[in-house]
PDB file of C-alpha atoms in Angstrom:
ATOM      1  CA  UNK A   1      -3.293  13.054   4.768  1.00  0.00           C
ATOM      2  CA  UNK A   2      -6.742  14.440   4.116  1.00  0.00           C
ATOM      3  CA  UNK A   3      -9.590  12.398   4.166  1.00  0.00           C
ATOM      4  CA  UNK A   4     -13.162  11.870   3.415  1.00  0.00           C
ATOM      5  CA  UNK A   5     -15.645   9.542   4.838  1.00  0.00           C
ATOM      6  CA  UNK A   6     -17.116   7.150   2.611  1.00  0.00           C
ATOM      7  CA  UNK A   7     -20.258   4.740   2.975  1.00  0.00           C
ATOM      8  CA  UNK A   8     -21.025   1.081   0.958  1.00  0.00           C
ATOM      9  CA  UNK A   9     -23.760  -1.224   1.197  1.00  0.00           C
ATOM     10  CA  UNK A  10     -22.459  -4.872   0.239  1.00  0.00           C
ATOM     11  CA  UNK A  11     -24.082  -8.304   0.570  1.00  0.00           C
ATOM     12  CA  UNK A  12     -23.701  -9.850   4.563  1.00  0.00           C
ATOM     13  CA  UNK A  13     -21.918 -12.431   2.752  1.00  0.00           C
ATOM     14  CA  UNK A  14     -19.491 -11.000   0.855  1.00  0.00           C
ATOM     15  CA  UNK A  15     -17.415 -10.479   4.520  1.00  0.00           C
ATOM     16  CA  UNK A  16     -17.012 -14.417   4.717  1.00  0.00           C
ATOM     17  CA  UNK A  17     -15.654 -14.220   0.746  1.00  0.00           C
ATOM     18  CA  UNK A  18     -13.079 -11.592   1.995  1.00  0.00           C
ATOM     19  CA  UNK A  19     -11.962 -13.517   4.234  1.00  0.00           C
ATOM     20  CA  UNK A  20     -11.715 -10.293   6.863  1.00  0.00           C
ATOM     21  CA  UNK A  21     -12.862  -9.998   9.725  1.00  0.00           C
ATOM     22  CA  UNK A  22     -15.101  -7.165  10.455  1.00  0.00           C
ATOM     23  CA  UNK A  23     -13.050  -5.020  12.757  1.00  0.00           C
ATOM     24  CA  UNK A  24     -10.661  -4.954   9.757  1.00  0.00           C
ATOM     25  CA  UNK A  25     -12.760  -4.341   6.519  1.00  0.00           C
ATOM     26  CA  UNK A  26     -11.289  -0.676   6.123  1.00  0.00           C
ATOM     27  CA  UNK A  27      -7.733  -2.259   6.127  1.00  0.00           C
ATOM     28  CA  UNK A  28      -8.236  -4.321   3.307  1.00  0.00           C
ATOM     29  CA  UNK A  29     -10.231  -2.124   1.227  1.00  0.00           C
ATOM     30  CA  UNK A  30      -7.435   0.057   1.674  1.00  0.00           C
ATOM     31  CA  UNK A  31      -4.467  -1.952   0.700  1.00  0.00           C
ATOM     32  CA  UNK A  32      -6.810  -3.502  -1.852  1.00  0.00           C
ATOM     33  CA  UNK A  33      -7.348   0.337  -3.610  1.00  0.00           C
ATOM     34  CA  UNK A  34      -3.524   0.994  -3.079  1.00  0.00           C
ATOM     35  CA  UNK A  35      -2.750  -1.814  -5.091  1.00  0.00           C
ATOM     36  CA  UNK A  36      -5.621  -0.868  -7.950  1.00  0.00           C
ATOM     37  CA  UNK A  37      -4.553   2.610  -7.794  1.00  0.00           C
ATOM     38  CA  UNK A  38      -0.619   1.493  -7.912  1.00  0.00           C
ATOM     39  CA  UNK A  39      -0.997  -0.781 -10.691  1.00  0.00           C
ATOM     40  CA  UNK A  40      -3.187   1.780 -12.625  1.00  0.00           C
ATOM     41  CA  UNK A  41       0.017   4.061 -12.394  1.00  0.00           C
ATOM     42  CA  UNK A  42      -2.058   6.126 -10.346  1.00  0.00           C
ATOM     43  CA  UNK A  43      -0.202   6.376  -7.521  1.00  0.00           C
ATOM     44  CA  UNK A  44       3.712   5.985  -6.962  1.00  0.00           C
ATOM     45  CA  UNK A  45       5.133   3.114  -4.787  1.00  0.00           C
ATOM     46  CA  UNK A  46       5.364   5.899  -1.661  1.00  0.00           C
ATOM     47  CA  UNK A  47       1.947   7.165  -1.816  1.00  0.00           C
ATOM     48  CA  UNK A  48       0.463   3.501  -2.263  1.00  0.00           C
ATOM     49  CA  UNK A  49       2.273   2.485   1.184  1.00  0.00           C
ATOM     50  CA  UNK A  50       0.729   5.390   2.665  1.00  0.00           C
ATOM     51  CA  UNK A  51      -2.987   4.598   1.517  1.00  0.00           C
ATOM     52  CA  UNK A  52      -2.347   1.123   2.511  1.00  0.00           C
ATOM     53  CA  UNK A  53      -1.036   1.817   6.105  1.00  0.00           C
ATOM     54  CA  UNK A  54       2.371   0.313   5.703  1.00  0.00           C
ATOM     55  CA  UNK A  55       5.267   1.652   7.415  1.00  0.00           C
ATOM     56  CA  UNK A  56       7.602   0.847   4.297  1.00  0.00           C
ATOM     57  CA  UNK A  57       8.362   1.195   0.288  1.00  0.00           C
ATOM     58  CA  UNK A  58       9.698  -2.636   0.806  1.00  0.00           C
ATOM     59  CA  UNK A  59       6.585  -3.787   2.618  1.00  0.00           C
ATOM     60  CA  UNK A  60       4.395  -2.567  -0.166  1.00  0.00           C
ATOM     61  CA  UNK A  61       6.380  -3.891  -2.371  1.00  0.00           C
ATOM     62  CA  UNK A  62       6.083  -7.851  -0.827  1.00  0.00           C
ATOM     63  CA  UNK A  63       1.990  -6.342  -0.900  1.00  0.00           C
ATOM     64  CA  UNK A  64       2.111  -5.922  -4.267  1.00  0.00           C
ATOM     65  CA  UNK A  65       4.383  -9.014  -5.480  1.00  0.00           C
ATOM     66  CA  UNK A  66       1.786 -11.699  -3.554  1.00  0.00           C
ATOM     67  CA  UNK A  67      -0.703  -9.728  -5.813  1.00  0.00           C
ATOM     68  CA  UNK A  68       1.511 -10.563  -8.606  1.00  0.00           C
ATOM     69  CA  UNK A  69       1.477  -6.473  -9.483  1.00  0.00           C
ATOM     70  CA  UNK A  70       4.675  -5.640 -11.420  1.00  0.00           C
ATOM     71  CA  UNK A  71       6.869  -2.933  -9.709  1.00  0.00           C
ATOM     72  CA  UNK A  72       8.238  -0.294 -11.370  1.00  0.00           C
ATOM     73  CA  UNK A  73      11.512   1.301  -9.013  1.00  0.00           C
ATOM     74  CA  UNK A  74      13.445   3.378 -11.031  1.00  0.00           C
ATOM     75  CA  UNK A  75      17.466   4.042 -10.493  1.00  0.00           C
ATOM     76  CA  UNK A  76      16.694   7.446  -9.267  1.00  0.00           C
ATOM     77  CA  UNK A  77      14.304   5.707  -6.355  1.00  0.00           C
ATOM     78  CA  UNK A  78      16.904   3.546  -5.615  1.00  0.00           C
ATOM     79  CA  UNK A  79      19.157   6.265  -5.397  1.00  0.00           C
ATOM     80  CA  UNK A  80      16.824   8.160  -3.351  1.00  0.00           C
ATOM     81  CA  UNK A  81      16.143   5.206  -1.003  1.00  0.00           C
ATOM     82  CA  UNK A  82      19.723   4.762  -0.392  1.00  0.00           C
ATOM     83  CA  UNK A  83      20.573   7.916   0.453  1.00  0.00           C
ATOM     84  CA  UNK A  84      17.985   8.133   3.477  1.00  0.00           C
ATOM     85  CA  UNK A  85      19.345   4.621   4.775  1.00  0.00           C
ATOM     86  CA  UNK A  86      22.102   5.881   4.812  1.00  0.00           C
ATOM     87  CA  UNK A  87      21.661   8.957   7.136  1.00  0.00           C
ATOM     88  CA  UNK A  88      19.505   6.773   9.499  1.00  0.00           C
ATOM     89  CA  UNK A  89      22.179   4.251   9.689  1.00  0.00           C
ATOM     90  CA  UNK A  90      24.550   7.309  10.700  1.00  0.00           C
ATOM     91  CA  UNK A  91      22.557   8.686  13.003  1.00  0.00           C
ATOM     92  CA  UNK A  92      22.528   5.418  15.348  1.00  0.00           C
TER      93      UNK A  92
END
């Protein structure tokens, strides 16, 4: 994925309000903007998992549930999704 560095000046104590520790403040402000940009409709489930750093569709989607963010998975996702567990699972 491309990228671009980006710079923001908050308050000192808006860190303790995060509840983050420092080391991990571009983790949550990315699985914070997946979820924004995912429940904007501007990015699909996939592409939100990706921004966020996840390894799966079904870990974003637990992400996005505790954020109480409705999840649209249509049949032909499903479909999709199925289909690729399916050739893993034959592969082993």
């Amino acid at each position: 994925m491309d990228s671009f560095h980006a710079t923001i000046n908050l308050p000192k104590n808006i860190l303790f309000q995060m509840k983050v520790e420092n080391r991990n403040i571009e983790g949550f402000v990315r699985k914070n903007l997946a979820v924004e940009m995912y429940r904007e409709g501007a990015l699909s489930l996939g592409k939100a998992a990706e921004l966020a750093g996840v390894k799966t569709k079904w870990e974003m989607m637990t992400i996005l549930n505790s954020k109480g963010v409705p999840i649209s998975y249509s049949i032909e996702e499903v479909k999709k999704d199925v289909k690729t567990l399916d050739s893993v699972l034959k592969k082993k």
